[in-house]
Coordinates of C-alpha atoms in Angstrom, one line a residue:
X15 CA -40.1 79.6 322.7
X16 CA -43.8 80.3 322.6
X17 CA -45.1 76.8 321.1
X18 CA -48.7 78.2 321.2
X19 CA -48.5 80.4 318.1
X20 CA -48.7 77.8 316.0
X21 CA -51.8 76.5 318.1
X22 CA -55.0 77.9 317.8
X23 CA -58.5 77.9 320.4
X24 CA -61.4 76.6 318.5
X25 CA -65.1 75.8 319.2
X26 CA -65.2 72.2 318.4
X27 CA -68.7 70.9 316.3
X28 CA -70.2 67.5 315.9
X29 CA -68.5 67.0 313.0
X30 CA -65.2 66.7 315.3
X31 CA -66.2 64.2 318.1
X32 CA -64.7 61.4 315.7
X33 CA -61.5 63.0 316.1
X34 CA -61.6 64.0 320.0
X35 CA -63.1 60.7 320.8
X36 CA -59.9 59.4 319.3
X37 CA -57.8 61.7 320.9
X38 CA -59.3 61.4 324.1
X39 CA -58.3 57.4 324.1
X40 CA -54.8 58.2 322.8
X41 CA -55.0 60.6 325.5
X42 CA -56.0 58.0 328.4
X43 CA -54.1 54.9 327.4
X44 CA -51.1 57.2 327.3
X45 CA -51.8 58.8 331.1
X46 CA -54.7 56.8 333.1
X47 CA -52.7 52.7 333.4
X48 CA -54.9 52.8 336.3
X49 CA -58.2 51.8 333.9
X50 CA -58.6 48.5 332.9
X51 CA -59.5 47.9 329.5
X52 CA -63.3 46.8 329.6
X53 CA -63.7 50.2 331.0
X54 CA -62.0 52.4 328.8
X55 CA -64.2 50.1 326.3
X56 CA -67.1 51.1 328.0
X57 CA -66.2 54.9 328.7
X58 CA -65.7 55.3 324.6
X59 CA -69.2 55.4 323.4
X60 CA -70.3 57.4 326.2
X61 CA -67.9 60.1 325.4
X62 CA -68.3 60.2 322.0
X63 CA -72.2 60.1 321.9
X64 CA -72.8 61.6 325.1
X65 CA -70.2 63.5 327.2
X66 CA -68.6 65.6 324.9
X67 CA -72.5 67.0 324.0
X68 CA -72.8 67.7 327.5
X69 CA -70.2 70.7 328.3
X70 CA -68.9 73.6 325.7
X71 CA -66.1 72.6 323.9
X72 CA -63.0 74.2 323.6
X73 CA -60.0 72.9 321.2
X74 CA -56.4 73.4 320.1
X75 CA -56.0 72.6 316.3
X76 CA -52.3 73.1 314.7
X77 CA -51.8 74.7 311.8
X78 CA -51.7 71.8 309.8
X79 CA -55.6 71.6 310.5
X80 CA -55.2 69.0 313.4
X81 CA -56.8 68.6 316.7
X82 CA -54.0 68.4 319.4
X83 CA -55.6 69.2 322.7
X84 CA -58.9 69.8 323.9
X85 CA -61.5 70.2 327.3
X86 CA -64.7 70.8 328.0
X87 CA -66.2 72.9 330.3
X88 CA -69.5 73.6 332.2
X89 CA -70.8 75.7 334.7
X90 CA -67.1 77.6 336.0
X91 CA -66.0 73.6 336.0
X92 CA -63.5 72.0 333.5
X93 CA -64.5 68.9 333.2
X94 CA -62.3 67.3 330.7
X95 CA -59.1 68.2 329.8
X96 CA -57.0 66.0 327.2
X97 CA -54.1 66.8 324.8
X98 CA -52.6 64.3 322.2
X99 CA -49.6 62.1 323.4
X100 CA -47.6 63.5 320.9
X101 CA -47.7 67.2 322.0
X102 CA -47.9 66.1 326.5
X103 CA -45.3 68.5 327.5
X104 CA -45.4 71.6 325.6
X105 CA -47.7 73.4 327.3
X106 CA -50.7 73.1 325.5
X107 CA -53.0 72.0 328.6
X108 CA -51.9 74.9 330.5
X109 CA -52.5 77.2 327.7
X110 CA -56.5 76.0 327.5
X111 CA -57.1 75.9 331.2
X112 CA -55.2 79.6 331.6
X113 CA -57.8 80.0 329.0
X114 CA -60.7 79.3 330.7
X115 CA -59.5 80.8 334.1
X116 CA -58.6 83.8 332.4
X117 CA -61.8 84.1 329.8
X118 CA -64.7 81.2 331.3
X119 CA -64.2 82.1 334.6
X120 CA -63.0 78.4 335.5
X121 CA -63.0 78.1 339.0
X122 CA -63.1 73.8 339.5
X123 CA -61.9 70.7 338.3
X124 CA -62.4 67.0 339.2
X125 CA -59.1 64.5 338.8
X126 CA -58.5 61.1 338.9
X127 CA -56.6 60.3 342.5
X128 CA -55.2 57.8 341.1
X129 CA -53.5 60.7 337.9
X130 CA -50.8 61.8 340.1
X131 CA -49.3 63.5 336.8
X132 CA -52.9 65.6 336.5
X133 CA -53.1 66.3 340.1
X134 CA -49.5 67.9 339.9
X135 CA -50.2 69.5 337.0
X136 CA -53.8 71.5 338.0
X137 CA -51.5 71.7 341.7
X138 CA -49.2 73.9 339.7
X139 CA -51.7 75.7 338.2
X140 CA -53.0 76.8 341.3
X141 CA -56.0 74.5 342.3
X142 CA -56.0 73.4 345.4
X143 CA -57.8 70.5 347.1
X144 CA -61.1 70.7 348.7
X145 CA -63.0 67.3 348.9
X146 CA -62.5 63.5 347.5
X147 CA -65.1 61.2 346.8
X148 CA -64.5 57.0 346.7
X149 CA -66.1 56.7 343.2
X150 CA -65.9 58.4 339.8
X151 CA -69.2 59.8 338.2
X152 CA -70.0 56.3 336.7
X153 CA -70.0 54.6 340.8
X154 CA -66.6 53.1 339.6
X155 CA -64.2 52.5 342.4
X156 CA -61.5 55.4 340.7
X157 CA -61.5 58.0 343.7
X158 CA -61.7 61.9 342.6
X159 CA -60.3 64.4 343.7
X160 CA -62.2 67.6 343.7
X161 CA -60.3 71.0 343.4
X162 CA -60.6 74.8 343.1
X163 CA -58.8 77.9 342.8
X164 CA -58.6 79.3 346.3
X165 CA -59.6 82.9 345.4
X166 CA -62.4 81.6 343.7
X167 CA -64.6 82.6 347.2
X168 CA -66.7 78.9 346.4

């Protein structure tokens, strides 16, 4: 059954980063127990007001009008990737990041060591690993795991 016909790729505007902030912390209390809550706290703002300015939005909306996945991506790299509790499992992650392999070009992506669920899932997509680094972007001690596709010649 193709689930993603009743999905659609949008460009995400300002006027939806109340919704994908939202999303996104549905997203990561559902899939990141490895946060504590004072940092999720402090990771909201910064997303909302910051982050999700700072790469090109891409999002799935349903036909209903709502917003059930979405990533952002900058320079070949996705650098975000979340999808709506509700909808984990039905493909709708794949279908963006085949999406920007296939149409951005998408070579990279940075995970959470610590997401073993995300690391399989990009694994499976073909990304393999290339480097790790002790902290996150933010100097927290959350170790990433950076990955690529292997034909990607980087």
């Amino acid at each position: 059954m193709d689930t993603h016909k009743n999905y659609f790729i949008f460009r995400p505007a300002a006027t939806d980063f109340d919704a994908l902030t939202a999303l996104w912390e549905a997203s990561v209390r559902a899939t990141h127990h490895f946060l504590d809550e004072a940092y999720i706290l402090y990771l909201k703002p910064l997303i909302r007001n910051e982050y999700l300015k700072s790469v090109e939005l891409y999002g799935l909306r349903g036909n209903d009008g709502a917003i059930v996945a979405f990533m952002g991506v900058s320079e070949r790299k996705i650098e975000m990737l979340f999808v709506d509790p509700a909808f984990r499992g039905m493909g709708l992650g794949r279908h963006l990041v085949e999406y920007a392999i296939d149409r951005l070009h998408v070579t990279r992506v940075d995970v959470n060591e610590q997401n073993e669920q995300a690391a399989g899932f990009y694994a499976r997509l073909g990304f393999r690993y290339v480097s790790r680094s002790e902290t996150d972007g933010s100097g927290k001690p959350y170790p990433i795991l950076h990955l690529e596709l292997p034909h990607s010649g980087m």
